[in-house]
Amino acid sequence: MGEGKQLLKVIANRLDRIFNKKERNSKSVDCSETSNSLSDYEDSVEENSPPCSFEEGIAVMESRDNQPESPENLPGGVLVDKIYAVSPYNLNVVLFAPNSQFRKDLAELQGTTNLQEGAWSWKGEDMSCLTRGVTYTKAASKLVKAVIATEEQTYIRVTKDEFVVLVSVCTPDVPYGNTFRVELLYKIMPGEEVSSGDESSHLVISWGIVFLQS
């Protein structure tokens, strides 16, 4: 992907804006807890969700006729709104395929460690959506020490040239971390036709905060 480095920097900078706000008053955590967080998530998912390969799951969702409409951007605002010279399918693979080099590079750029990706599996007995868990330790800053984050990534719309993924990020070890979660909505759509005639993608990432009832 020719514009990979640019995309890395754009996403990393925008995400840091959000999570630096959240972590400003967070406490120290034990980085060894990361593997336990992912293990707990996978145990809960595996009880009700049959596993599947990433490619197979995408193909199954794409083949369905009753696709939900593409959702509106989240109310926190738009972090990324750019066109990239890559097909929507390939951009989706870059961002969310298992063991994606892009995600590893993004983690390195952000100083994130202990990155662990769960397997993609079906969410619920009706197998309506693909989901997986991802955990990592966010780098310490001048104000806070390392914080463990857990993501739940869920495909909510998949067509031939459109992919919508909702990412829910929990950081329970920060003060009041059990009372809210940050949500990121990735929308990958066809972009404008480029001069070479190749496909392009329109990537929009928006965010919001969901406050949880006690």
Coordinates of C-alpha atoms in Angstrom, one line a residue:
M1 CA 0.0 0.0 0.0
G2 CA 1.8 3.1 -1.3
E3 CA 0.2 5.5 1.2
G4 CA 0.6 3.2 4.2
K5 CA 3.0 5.4 6.1
Q6 CA 0.7 8.4 5.7
L7 CA -2.3 6.5 6.9
L8 CA -0.3 5.2 9.9
K9 CA 0.6 8.7 11.0
V10 CA -2.9 10.1 10.5
I11 CA -4.7 7.3 12.5
A12 CA -2.0 7.3 15.2
N13 CA -2.2 11.1 15.7
R14 CA -6.0 11.2 15.8
L15 CA -6.3 8.2 18.2
D16 CA -3.7 9.7 20.5
R17 CA -5.8 12.8 20.9
I18 CA -8.7 10.8 22.3
F19 CA -6.8 8.4 24.6
N20 CA -4.4 11.0 26.0
K21 CA -7.5 12.8 27.3
K22 CA -8.8 9.6 28.9
E23 CA -5.4 8.6 30.5
R24 CA -4.6 12.0 32.0
N25 CA -5.5 10.8 35.5
S26 CA -5.0 7.0 35.2
K27 CA -3.2 4.8 37.6
S28 CA -0.3 2.3 37.3
V29 CA -1.2 -1.2 36.0
D30 CA 0.6 -4.5 35.8
C31 CA 1.4 -5.2 32.1
S32 CA 1.3 -8.9 32.8
E33 CA -2.5 -8.7 33.1
T34 CA -2.9 -8.2 29.4
S35 CA -2.9 -11.8 28.4
N36 CA -5.5 -12.5 31.1
S37 CA -7.8 -9.8 29.7
L38 CA -7.7 -11.4 26.2
S39 CA -8.1 -14.9 27.6
D40 CA -11.2 -13.9 29.6
Y41 CA -12.7 -12.2 26.5
E42 CA -12.0 -15.2 24.3
D43 CA -13.5 -17.6 26.8
S44 CA -16.8 -15.6 26.9
V45 CA -16.9 -15.4 23.1
E46 CA -16.1 -19.0 22.5
E47 CA -19.0 -20.2 24.6
N48 CA -21.6 -18.9 22.1
S49 CA -19.6 -18.0 18.9
P50 CA -18.4 -20.5 16.4
P51 CA -14.9 -19.5 15.0
C52 CA -14.4 -18.9 11.3
S53 CA -11.6 -17.7 9.0
F54 CA -11.5 -14.0 8.3
E55 CA -12.0 -14.4 4.5
E56 CA -14.8 -16.9 4.9
G57 CA -16.6 -14.6 7.4
I58 CA -16.3 -11.6 5.1
A59 CA -17.7 -13.6 2.2
V60 CA -20.6 -14.9 4.2
M61 CA -21.6 -11.4 5.4
E62 CA -21.2 -9.9 1.9
S63 CA -23.5 -12.6 0.5
R64 CA -26.5 -11.6 2.7
D65 CA -29.4 -9.7 1.3
N66 CA -30.6 -8.1 4.5
Q67 CA -27.8 -5.7 5.0
P68 CA -28.3 -2.9 7.5
E69 CA -27.9 0.7 6.3
S70 CA -24.6 2.4 6.8
P71 CA -24.8 4.1 10.2
E72 CA -24.2 7.8 10.8
N73 CA -20.9 9.0 12.1
L74 CA -20.5 8.9 15.8
P75 CA -21.3 12.1 17.7
G76 CA -17.8 12.8 19.0
G77 CA -16.6 13.9 15.6
V78 CA -14.6 12.7 12.6
L79 CA -11.0 11.8 13.2
V80 CA -10.1 10.7 9.7
D81 CA -11.8 11.6 6.3
K82 CA -9.4 10.8 3.5
I83 CA -9.1 9.1 0.1
Y84 CA -6.5 6.4 -0.4
A85 CA -5.3 4.7 -3.6
V86 CA -6.3 1.2 -2.7
S87 CA -9.5 -0.8 -3.2
P88 CA -12.0 -0.9 -0.3
Y89 CA -11.5 -4.7 0.0
N90 CA -7.7 -4.3 0.3
L91 CA -7.9 -1.4 2.7
N92 CA -10.2 -3.5 4.9
V93 CA -7.6 -6.4 4.8
V94 CA -4.9 -3.9 5.8
L95 CA -6.8 -2.6 8.8
F96 CA -8.5 -5.7 10.1
A97 CA -7.0 -9.0 8.8
P98 CA -5.4 -11.3 11.3
N99 CA -1.7 -10.5 12.0
S100 CA -1.9 -7.4 9.9
Q101 CA 1.5 -5.7 9.5
F102 CA -0.3 -2.4 9.5
R103 CA -1.6 -2.9 13.1
K104 CA 1.8 -4.0 14.2
D105 CA 3.3 -0.9 12.7
L106 CA 0.6 1.3 14.2
A107 CA 1.3 -0.2 17.7
E108 CA 5.0 0.5 17.3
L109 CA 4.4 4.0 16.2
Q110 CA 2.2 4.6 19.2
G111 CA 4.5 2.9 21.6
T112 CA 1.9 0.2 22.3
T113 CA 3.1 -3.1 23.7
N114 CA 1.8 -6.6 24.4
L115 CA -0.5 -6.5 21.4
Q116 CA -2.7 -9.6 21.2
E117 CA -5.4 -10.3 18.7
G118 CA -8.2 -12.8 19.3
A119 CA -9.6 -14.9 16.4
W120 CA -12.5 -13.6 14.4
S121 CA -15.7 -15.4 15.3
W122 CA -19.4 -15.1 14.9
K123 CA -21.2 -12.9 17.4
G124 CA -24.3 -14.7 18.8
E125 CA -26.1 -17.8 17.8
D126 CA -27.6 -16.1 14.7
M127 CA -24.1 -15.6 13.3
S128 CA -25.0 -12.1 12.2
C129 CA -21.7 -10.3 12.8
L130 CA -18.0 -11.0 12.9
T131 CA -16.3 -10.0 16.1
R132 CA -12.9 -10.4 17.8
G133 CA -11.1 -9.1 20.9
V134 CA -7.8 -7.2 20.9
T135 CA -5.8 -6.2 23.9
Y136 CA -2.7 -4.1 24.3
T137 CA -0.8 -1.9 26.8
K138 CA -0.8 1.8 25.9
A139 CA 2.6 3.5 26.5
A140 CA 3.2 5.5 29.6
S141 CA 3.4 9.2 29.2
K142 CA 4.7 12.1 31.4
L143 CA 1.4 12.1 33.3
V144 CA 0.4 8.4 33.5
K145 CA 1.9 5.0 33.6
A146 CA 1.0 2.1 31.2
V147 CA -2.7 1.4 30.8
I148 CA -4.3 -1.8 29.5
A149 CA -6.9 -1.5 26.8
T150 CA -9.3 -4.1 25.4
E151 CA -11.1 -3.6 22.1
E152 CA -14.1 -5.4 20.8
Q153 CA -14.1 -5.1 17.0
T154 CA -17.4 -5.9 15.2
Y155 CA -18.4 -5.8 11.5
I156 CA -21.8 -4.4 11.3
R157 CA -22.0 -4.0 7.5
V158 CA -20.2 -5.8 4.7
T159 CA -20.9 -5.4 1.0
K160 CA -18.8 -5.9 -2.2
D161 CA -17.2 -2.4 -1.8
E162 CA -18.2 -1.2 1.7
F163 CA -17.0 -2.3 5.2
V164 CA -18.2 -0.8 8.5
V165 CA -16.6 -1.8 11.7
L166 CA -17.5 -0.7 15.2
V167 CA -14.6 -0.7 17.7
S168 CA -15.5 -0.5 21.4
V169 CA -12.5 0.3 23.6
C170 CA -12.5 -0.3 27.4
T171 CA -9.8 0.8 29.8
P172 CA -11.1 -0.4 33.2
D173 CA -7.9 0.4 35.1
V174 CA -8.3 4.2 34.7
P175 CA -10.4 6.1 37.3
Y176 CA -14.1 5.5 36.6
G177 CA -12.9 3.3 33.7
N178 CA -15.9 0.9 34.3
T179 CA -18.4 3.7 33.7
F180 CA -17.6 4.5 30.1
R181 CA -16.1 3.2 26.9
V182 CA -14.8 4.9 23.8
E183 CA -16.3 3.8 20.4
L184 CA -14.6 4.2 17.0
L185 CA -16.6 3.7 13.8
Y186 CA -14.5 2.8 10.7
K187 CA -16.3 3.2 7.4
I188 CA -14.5 2.1 4.2
M189 CA -16.3 3.1 1.0
P190 CA -15.5 3.5 -2.6
G191 CA -13.5 6.7 -3.3
E192 CA -13.3 8.9 -6.3
E193 CA -11.9 7.5 -9.5
V194 CA -8.2 8.2 -9.7
S195 CA -6.4 9.3 -12.9
S196 CA -4.8 5.9 -13.4
G197 CA -8.2 4.3 -13.5
D198 CA -7.4 2.2 -10.4
E199 CA -9.8 1.8 -7.5
S200 CA -9.6 4.1 -4.4
S201 CA -11.1 4.0 -1.0
H202 CA -12.8 6.7 1.2
L203 CA -11.9 6.1 4.8
V204 CA -14.0 7.8 7.5
I205 CA -13.3 7.2 11.2
S206 CA -15.5 8.8 13.8
W207 CA -15.6 8.5 17.6
G208 CA -17.9 8.8 20.6
I209 CA -18.1 8.1 24.3
V210 CA -20.7 5.8 25.8
F211 CA -21.5 6.1 29.5
L212 CA -22.5 2.9 31.1
Q213 CA -25.2 2.5 33.7
S214 CA -24.1 1.2 37.1

